[in-house]
GROMACS .gro file of C-alpha atoms in nm:
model
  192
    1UNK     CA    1   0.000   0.000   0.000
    2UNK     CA    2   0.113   0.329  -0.057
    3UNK     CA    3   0.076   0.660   0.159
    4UNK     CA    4   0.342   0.906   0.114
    5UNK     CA    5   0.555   1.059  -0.150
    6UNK     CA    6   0.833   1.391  -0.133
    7UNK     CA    7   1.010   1.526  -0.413
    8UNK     CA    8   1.375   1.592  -0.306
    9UNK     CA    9   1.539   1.935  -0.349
   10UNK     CA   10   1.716   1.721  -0.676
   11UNK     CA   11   1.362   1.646  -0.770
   12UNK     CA   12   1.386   1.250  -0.699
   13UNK     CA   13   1.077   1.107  -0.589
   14UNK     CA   14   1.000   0.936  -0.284
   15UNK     CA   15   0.737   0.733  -0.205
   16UNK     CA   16   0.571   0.524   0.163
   17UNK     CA   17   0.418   0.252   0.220
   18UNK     CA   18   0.415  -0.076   0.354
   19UNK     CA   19   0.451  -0.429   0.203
   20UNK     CA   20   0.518  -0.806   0.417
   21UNK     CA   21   0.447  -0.573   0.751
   22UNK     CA   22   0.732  -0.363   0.730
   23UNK     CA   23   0.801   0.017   0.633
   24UNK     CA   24   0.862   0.029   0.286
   25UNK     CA   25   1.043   0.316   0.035
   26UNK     CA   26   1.144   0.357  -0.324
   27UNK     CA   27   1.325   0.652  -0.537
   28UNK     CA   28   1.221   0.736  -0.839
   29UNK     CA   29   1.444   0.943  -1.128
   30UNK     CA   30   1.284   1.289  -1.248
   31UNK     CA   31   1.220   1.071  -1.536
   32UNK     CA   32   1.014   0.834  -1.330
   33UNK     CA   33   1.241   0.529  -1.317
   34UNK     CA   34   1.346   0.360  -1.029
   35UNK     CA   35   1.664   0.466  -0.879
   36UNK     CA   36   1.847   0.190  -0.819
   37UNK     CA   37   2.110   0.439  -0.582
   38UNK     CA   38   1.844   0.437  -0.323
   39UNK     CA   39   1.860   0.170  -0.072
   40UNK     CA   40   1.866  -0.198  -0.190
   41UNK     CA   41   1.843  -0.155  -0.565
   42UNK     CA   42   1.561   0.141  -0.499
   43UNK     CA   43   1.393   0.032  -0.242
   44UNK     CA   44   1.428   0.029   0.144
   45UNK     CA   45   1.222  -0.211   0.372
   46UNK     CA   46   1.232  -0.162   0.702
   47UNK     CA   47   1.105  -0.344   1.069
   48UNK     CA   48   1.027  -0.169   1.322
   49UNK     CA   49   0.927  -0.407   1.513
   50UNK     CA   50   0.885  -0.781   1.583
   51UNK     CA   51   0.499  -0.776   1.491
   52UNK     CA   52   0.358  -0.619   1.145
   53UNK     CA   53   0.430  -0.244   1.096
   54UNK     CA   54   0.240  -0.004   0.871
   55UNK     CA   55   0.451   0.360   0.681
   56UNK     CA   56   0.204   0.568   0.629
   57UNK     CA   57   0.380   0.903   0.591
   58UNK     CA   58   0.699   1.070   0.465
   59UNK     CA   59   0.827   1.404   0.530
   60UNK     CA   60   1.162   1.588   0.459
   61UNK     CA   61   1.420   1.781   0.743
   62UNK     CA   62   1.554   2.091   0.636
   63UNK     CA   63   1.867   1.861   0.618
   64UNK     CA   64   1.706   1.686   0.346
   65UNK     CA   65   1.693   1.356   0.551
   66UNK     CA   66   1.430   1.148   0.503
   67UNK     CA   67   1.147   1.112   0.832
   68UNK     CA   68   0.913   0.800   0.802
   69UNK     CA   69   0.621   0.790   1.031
   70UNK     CA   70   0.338   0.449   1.068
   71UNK     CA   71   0.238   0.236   1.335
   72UNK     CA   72   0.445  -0.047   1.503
   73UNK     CA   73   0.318  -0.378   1.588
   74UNK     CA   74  -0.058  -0.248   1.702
   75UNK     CA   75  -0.079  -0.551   1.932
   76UNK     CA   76   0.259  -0.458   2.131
   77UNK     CA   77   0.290  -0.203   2.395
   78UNK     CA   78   0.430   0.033   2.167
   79UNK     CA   79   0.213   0.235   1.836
   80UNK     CA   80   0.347   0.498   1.681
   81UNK     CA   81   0.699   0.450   1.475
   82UNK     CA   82   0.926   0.698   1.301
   83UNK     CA   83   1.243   0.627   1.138
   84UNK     CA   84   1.501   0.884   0.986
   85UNK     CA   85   1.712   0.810   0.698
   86UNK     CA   86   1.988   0.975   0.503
   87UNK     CA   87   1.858   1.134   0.185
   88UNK     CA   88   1.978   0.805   0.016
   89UNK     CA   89   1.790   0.524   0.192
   90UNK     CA   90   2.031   0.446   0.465
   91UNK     CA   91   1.888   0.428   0.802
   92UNK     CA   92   2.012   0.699   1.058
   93UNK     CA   93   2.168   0.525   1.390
   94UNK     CA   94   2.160   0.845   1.525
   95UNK     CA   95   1.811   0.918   1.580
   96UNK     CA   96   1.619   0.793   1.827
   97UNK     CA   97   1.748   0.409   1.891
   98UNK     CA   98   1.903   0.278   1.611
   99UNK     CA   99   1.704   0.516   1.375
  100UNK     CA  100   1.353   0.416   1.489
  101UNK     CA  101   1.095   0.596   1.783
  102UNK     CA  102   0.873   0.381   1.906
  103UNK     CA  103   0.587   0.579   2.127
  104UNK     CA  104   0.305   0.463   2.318
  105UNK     CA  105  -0.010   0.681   2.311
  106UNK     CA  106  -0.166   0.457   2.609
  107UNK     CA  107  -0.364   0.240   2.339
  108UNK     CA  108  -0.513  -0.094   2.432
  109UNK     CA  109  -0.697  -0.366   2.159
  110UNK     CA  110  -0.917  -0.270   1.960
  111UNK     CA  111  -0.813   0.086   2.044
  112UNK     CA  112  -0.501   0.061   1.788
  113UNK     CA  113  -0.379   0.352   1.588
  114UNK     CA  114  -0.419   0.508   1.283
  115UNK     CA  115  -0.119   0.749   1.228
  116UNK     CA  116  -0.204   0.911   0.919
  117UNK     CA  117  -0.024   1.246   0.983
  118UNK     CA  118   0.334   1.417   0.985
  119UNK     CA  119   0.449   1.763   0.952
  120UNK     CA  120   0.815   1.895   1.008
  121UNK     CA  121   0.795   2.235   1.198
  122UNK     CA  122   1.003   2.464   0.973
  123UNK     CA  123   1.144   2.664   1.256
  124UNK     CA  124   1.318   2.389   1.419
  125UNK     CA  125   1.252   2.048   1.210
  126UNK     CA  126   1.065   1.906   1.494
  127UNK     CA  127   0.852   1.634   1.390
  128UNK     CA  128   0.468   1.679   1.471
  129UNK     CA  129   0.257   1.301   1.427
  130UNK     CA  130  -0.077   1.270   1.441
  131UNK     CA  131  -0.327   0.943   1.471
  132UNK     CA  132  -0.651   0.815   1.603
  133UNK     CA  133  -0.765   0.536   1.744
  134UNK     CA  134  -1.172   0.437   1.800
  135UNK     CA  135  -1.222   0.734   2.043
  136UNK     CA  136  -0.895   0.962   2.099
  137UNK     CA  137  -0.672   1.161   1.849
  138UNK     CA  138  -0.346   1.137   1.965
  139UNK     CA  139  -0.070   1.408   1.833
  140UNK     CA  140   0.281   1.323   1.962
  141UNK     CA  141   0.598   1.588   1.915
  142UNK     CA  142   0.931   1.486   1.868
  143UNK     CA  143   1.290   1.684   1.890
  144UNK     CA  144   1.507   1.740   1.561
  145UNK     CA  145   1.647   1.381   1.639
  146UNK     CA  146   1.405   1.172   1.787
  147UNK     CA  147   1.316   1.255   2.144
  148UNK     CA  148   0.947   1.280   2.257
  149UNK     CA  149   0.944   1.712   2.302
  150UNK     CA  150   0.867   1.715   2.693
  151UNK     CA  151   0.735   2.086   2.632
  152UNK     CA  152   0.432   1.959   2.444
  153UNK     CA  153   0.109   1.836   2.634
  154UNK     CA  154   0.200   1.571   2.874
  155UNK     CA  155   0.582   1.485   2.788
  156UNK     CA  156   0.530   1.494   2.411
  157UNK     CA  157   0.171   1.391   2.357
  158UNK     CA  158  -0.126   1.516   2.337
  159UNK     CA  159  -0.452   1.302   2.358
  160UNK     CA  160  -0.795   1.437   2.300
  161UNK     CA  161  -1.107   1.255   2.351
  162UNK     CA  162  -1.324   1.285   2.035
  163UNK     CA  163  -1.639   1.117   1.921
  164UNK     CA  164  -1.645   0.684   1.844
  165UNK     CA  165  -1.521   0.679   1.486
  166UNK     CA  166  -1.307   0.945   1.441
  167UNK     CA  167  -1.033   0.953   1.201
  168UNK     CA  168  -0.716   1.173   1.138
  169UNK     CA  169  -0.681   1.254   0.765
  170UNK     CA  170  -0.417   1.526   0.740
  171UNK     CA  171  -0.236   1.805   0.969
  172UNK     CA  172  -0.097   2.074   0.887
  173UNK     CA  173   0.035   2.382   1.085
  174UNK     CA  174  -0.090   2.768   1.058
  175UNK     CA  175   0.178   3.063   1.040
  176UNK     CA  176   0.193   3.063   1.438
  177UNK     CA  177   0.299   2.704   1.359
  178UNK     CA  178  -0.006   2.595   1.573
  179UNK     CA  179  -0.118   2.244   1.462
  180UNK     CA  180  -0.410   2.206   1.282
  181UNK     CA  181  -0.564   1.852   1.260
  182UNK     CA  182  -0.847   1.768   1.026
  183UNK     CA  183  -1.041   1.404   0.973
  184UNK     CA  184  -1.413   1.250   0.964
  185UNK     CA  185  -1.624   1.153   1.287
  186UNK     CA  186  -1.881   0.956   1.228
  187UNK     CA  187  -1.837   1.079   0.835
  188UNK     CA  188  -1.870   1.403   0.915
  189UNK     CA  189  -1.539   1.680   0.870
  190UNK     CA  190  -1.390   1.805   1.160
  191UNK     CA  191  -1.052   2.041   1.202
  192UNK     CA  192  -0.948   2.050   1.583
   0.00000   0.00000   0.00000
C-alpha cells in the first residue's frame, strides 16, 4: 500500500508505504524510473518491530533527511513508529534508537492507531505526528532527532477525547505554527 511521497530538493521522488508488515520506500528518477542508488536496488524495507508495521507518511528535514512515520506492531505495547534516513535510503543510527521511535499513546486492543499524519515544523525540524484510534486523536511531538518534546502536552503527547469513529486525515500547521488537525467523525469533517 502506498501513503506518502516527497520530491527531493534534486527532484527524486519518494514514495511510503508498507509491504510483508514492514516500512517500505522507493526513489524514483525525475524521469520516473526507479533509482536503483536508493537503498537496496531502490527500495528500502524496514522493521520496526517484531509484529507487522504499517509507513504511512513521509516528510523531509531541512537537512534533506528522510522522516518516516506508521504504526508499530498495534498488538505490542508500543504504536506509533518513526524512522530517519539519510537522503539516500540508509537508516540513521543516530536518531532515536538505532534510527527508529517507538511511542506509546496509552492504546489498548481494539483501540489501535491510525497514524495518518506528519508535519516537520520549519522553525526547528521538529517532527509533529498525528493518529486516532476508536475514540482519541493522539498528536505526539518529537525533537530534531528523535526525542518525545517534553514541552508539548503531557511529555510529548497530546490526547484528546473525540467522538467513536473518528479519524485523522491530514495536519498541517498555521503561520503561528499551531497544529491544525483535520479528519471525519462519524463521516462528518472536523478540524481541531
Amino acid at each position: 500500500q502506498l501513503f506518502g511521497v516527497v520530491i527531493q530538493a534534486s527532484g527524486k521522488i519518494v514514495a511510503s508505504g508498507s509491504a510483508g508488515g514492514d516500512f517500505a520506500m522507493a526513489r524514483y528518477t525525475t524521469a520516473g524510473a526507479l533509482d536503483t542508488a536508493f537503498g537496496t536496488d531502490g527500495y528500502v524495507y524496514t522493521s520496526v518491530s517484531s509484529g507487522s508495521d504499517g509507513g504511512a507518511t513521509l516528510a523531509l528535514q531541512s537537512s534533506g533527511k528522510i522522516i518516516q512515520a506508521g504504526y508499530a506492531d498495534y498488538s505490542g505495547p508500543h504504536n506509533f513508529a518513526v524512522a530517519r534516513f539519510s537522503s539516500d535510503g540508509v537508516i540513521d543510527t543516530s536518531f532515536g534508537t538505532d534510527g527508529v521511535v517507538l511511542t506509546d499513546c496509552g492504546y489498548s486492543l481494539p483501540d489501535y492507531p491510525g497514524m495518518n499524519g506528519m508535519i516537520i515544523q520549519p522553525s526547528d525540524d521538529r517532527i509533529i505526528v498525528a493518529g486516532t484510534t476508536v475514540n482519541d486523536v493522539c498528536i505526539a511531538r518529537y525533537t530534531a532527532n528523535g526525542a518525545l518534546d517534553i514541552s508539548f502536552g503531557t511529555n510529548g503527547i497530546a490526547l484528546l477525547d473525540k467522538a467513536e469513529n473518528f479519524d485523522i486525515d491530514a495536519v498541517a500547521l498555521d503561520a503561528n505554527e499551531k497544529i491544525v488537525v483535520a479528519g471525519r467523525a462519524s463521516g462528518d469533517l472536523f478540524t481541531v
